[in-house]
Amino acid sequence: MSFLKKLFGGAGGATPGEPAVVDSRDYAGFAIKATPMPEGGQFRLAALIEKEIGGETKVHRMIRADLFASKDDAAAFALRKAEQVIDEQGEALFNN
């Protein structure tokens, strides 16, 4: 499988180009979607952070170096890490 397919969730039942959402929650006006990425028998911490701003849904793709043995652990930590990122950066997260 190509690197780009892995990066953007081209496997695992997700729509091509869309990462597979394992868990989600709303936090401080943002939507967080945990999207652990399979890698070498483990799962890389990844999530989508979304917020509607000015009638447009802004999306930030968060991918971390952290690897976990289980998809559920990676999803749980992704939700917590995304909350931390939201607390630190808020809407500035979408300024890039």
PDB file of C-alpha atoms in Angstrom:
ATOM      1  CA  MET A   1       0.000   0.000   0.000  1.00  0.00           C
ATOM      2  CA  SER A   2       1.319   3.435  -0.868  1.00  0.00           C
ATOM      3  CA  PHE A   3       2.368   5.962   1.760  1.00  0.00           C
ATOM      4  CA  LEU A   4      -0.374   8.406   0.698  1.00  0.00           C
ATOM      5  CA  LYS A   5      -3.098   5.780   1.037  1.00  0.00           C
ATOM      6  CA  LYS A   6      -1.892   5.024   4.561  1.00  0.00           C
ATOM      7  CA  LEU A   7      -1.639   8.702   5.427  1.00  0.00           C
ATOM      8  CA  PHE A   8      -5.105   9.604   4.220  1.00  0.00           C
ATOM      9  CA  GLY A   9      -6.928   6.436   5.253  1.00  0.00           C
ATOM     10  CA  GLY A  10      -7.284   4.712   1.894  1.00  0.00           C
ATOM     11  CA  ALA A  11      -7.770   1.347   3.617  1.00  0.00           C
ATOM     12  CA  GLY A  12      -9.926  -0.058   6.355  1.00  0.00           C
ATOM     13  CA  GLY A  13     -13.397   0.598   4.941  1.00  0.00           C
ATOM     14  CA  ALA A  14     -13.188   4.383   4.826  1.00  0.00           C
ATOM     15  CA  THR A  15     -14.238   6.308   1.761  1.00  0.00           C
ATOM     16  CA  PRO A  16     -11.160   6.849  -0.420  1.00  0.00           C
ATOM     17  CA  GLY A  17      -9.392   9.975   0.813  1.00  0.00           C
ATOM     18  CA  GLU A  18     -11.323   9.916   4.090  1.00  0.00           C
ATOM     19  CA  PRO A  19      -9.767   8.550   7.299  1.00  0.00           C
ATOM     20  CA  ALA A  20     -11.739   5.932   9.237  1.00  0.00           C
ATOM     21  CA  VAL A  21     -13.305   7.527  12.327  1.00  0.00           C
ATOM     22  CA  VAL A  22     -13.045   5.237  15.372  1.00  0.00           C
ATOM     23  CA  ASP A  23     -14.446   7.585  18.046  1.00  0.00           C
ATOM     24  CA  SER A  24     -15.600  11.191  18.244  1.00  0.00           C
ATOM     25  CA  ARG A  25     -16.688  13.871  20.658  1.00  0.00           C
ATOM     26  CA  ASP A  26     -17.516  17.565  20.815  1.00  0.00           C
ATOM     27  CA  TYR A  27     -15.195  19.753  22.858  1.00  0.00           C
ATOM     28  CA  ALA A  28     -15.349  23.533  23.399  1.00  0.00           C
ATOM     29  CA  GLY A  29     -17.270  24.090  20.165  1.00  0.00           C
ATOM     30  CA  PHE A  30     -14.983  21.828  18.106  1.00  0.00           C
ATOM     31  CA  ALA A  31     -15.690  18.341  16.754  1.00  0.00           C
ATOM     32  CA  ILE A  32     -12.910  15.824  17.351  1.00  0.00           C
ATOM     33  CA  LYS A  33     -12.766  12.597  15.326  1.00  0.00           C
ATOM     34  CA  ALA A  34     -10.169   9.995  16.294  1.00  0.00           C
ATOM     35  CA  THR A  35      -8.699   8.365  13.181  1.00  0.00           C
ATOM     36  CA  PRO A  36      -5.877   6.005  14.259  1.00  0.00           C
ATOM     37  CA  MET A  37      -3.626   4.996  11.378  1.00  0.00           C
ATOM     38  CA  PRO A  38      -2.456   1.366  11.115  1.00  0.00           C
ATOM     39  CA  GLU A  39       1.314   1.157  10.834  1.00  0.00           C
ATOM     40  CA  GLY A  40       3.556  -1.873  11.195  1.00  0.00           C
ATOM     41  CA  GLY A  41       1.160  -3.834  13.405  1.00  0.00           C
ATOM     42  CA  GLN A  42       0.505  -0.795  15.614  1.00  0.00           C
ATOM     43  CA  PHE A  43      -1.636   2.342  15.381  1.00  0.00           C
ATOM     44  CA  ARG A  44      -0.393   5.909  14.977  1.00  0.00           C
ATOM     45  CA  LEU A  45      -2.216   8.620  16.935  1.00  0.00           C
ATOM     46  CA  ALA A  46      -4.258  10.754  14.509  1.00  0.00           C
ATOM     47  CA  ALA A  47      -7.431  12.827  14.594  1.00  0.00           C
ATOM     48  CA  LEU A  48      -9.468  15.378  12.698  1.00  0.00           C
ATOM     49  CA  ILE A  49     -10.339  18.605  14.518  1.00  0.00           C
ATOM     50  CA  GLU A  50     -13.257  20.480  12.935  1.00  0.00           C
ATOM     51  CA  LYS A  51     -15.132  23.704  13.576  1.00  0.00           C
ATOM     52  CA  GLU A  52     -17.607  25.740  11.589  1.00  0.00           C
ATOM     53  CA  ILE A  53     -16.294  29.277  11.178  1.00  0.00           C
ATOM     54  CA  GLY A  54     -18.149  31.847   9.084  1.00  0.00           C
ATOM     55  CA  GLY A  55     -20.405  29.199   7.570  1.00  0.00           C
ATOM     56  CA  GLU A  56     -17.461  27.063   6.445  1.00  0.00           C
ATOM     57  CA  THR A  57     -16.285  23.867   8.131  1.00  0.00           C
ATOM     58  CA  LYS A  58     -12.570  24.151   8.847  1.00  0.00           C
ATOM     59  CA  VAL A  59     -10.605  20.921   9.334  1.00  0.00           C
ATOM     60  CA  HIS A  60      -7.187  20.330  10.882  1.00  0.00           C
ATOM     61  CA  ARG A  61      -5.558  16.890  10.465  1.00  0.00           C
ATOM     62  CA  MET A  62      -3.488  16.036  13.550  1.00  0.00           C
ATOM     63  CA  ILE A  63      -0.912  13.239  13.172  1.00  0.00           C
ATOM     64  CA  ARG A  64       1.528  12.462  15.981  1.00  0.00           C
ATOM     65  CA  ALA A  65       4.557  10.200  16.223  1.00  0.00           C
ATOM     66  CA  ASP A  66       2.992   8.193  19.074  1.00  0.00           C
ATOM     67  CA  LEU A  67       2.287   4.516  18.335  1.00  0.00           C
ATOM     68  CA  PHE A  68      -0.063   2.223  20.289  1.00  0.00           C
ATOM     69  CA  ALA A  69      -0.629  -1.518  20.319  1.00  0.00           C
ATOM     70  CA  SER A  70      -4.416  -1.170  20.056  1.00  0.00           C
ATOM     71  CA  LYS A  71      -6.669   0.966  17.899  1.00  0.00           C
ATOM     72  CA  ASP A  72      -8.837   1.813  20.928  1.00  0.00           C
ATOM     73  CA  ASP A  73      -5.845   3.114  22.920  1.00  0.00           C
ATOM     74  CA  ALA A  74      -4.719   5.231  19.965  1.00  0.00           C
ATOM     75  CA  ALA A  75      -8.235   6.655  19.618  1.00  0.00           C
ATOM     76  CA  ALA A  76      -8.551   7.480  23.335  1.00  0.00           C
ATOM     77  CA  PHE A  77      -5.196   9.261  23.408  1.00  0.00           C
ATOM     78  CA  ALA A  78      -6.006  11.075  20.135  1.00  0.00           C
ATOM     79  CA  LEU A  79      -9.145  12.552  21.697  1.00  0.00           C
ATOM     80  CA  ARG A  80      -7.188  13.733  24.752  1.00  0.00           C
ATOM     81  CA  LYS A  81      -4.347  15.162  22.658  1.00  0.00           C
ATOM     82  CA  ALA A  82      -6.802  16.984  20.386  1.00  0.00           C
ATOM     83  CA  GLU A  83      -8.416  18.577  23.462  1.00  0.00           C
ATOM     84  CA  GLN A  84      -4.980  19.761  24.576  1.00  0.00           C
ATOM     85  CA  VAL A  85      -4.279  21.233  21.123  1.00  0.00           C
ATOM     86  CA  ILE A  86      -7.649  23.023  21.162  1.00  0.00           C
ATOM     87  CA  ASP A  87      -6.933  24.440  24.629  1.00  0.00           C
ATOM     88  CA  GLU A  88      -3.514  25.694  23.477  1.00  0.00           C
ATOM     89  CA  GLN A  89      -4.362  27.011  19.998  1.00  0.00           C
ATOM     90  CA  GLY A  90      -8.132  27.438  19.680  1.00  0.00           C
ATOM     91  CA  GLU A  91      -9.258  28.717  16.279  1.00  0.00           C
ATOM     92  CA  ALA A  92      -5.648  29.722  15.455  1.00  0.00           C
ATOM     93  CA  LEU A  93      -5.284  26.016  14.603  1.00  0.00           C
ATOM     94  CA  PHE A  94      -6.880  26.805  11.219  1.00  0.00           C
ATOM     95  CA  ASN A  95      -4.682  29.793  10.312  1.00  0.00           C
ATOM     96  CA  ASN A  96      -2.166  27.724   8.333  1.00  0.00           C
TER      97      ASN A  96
END
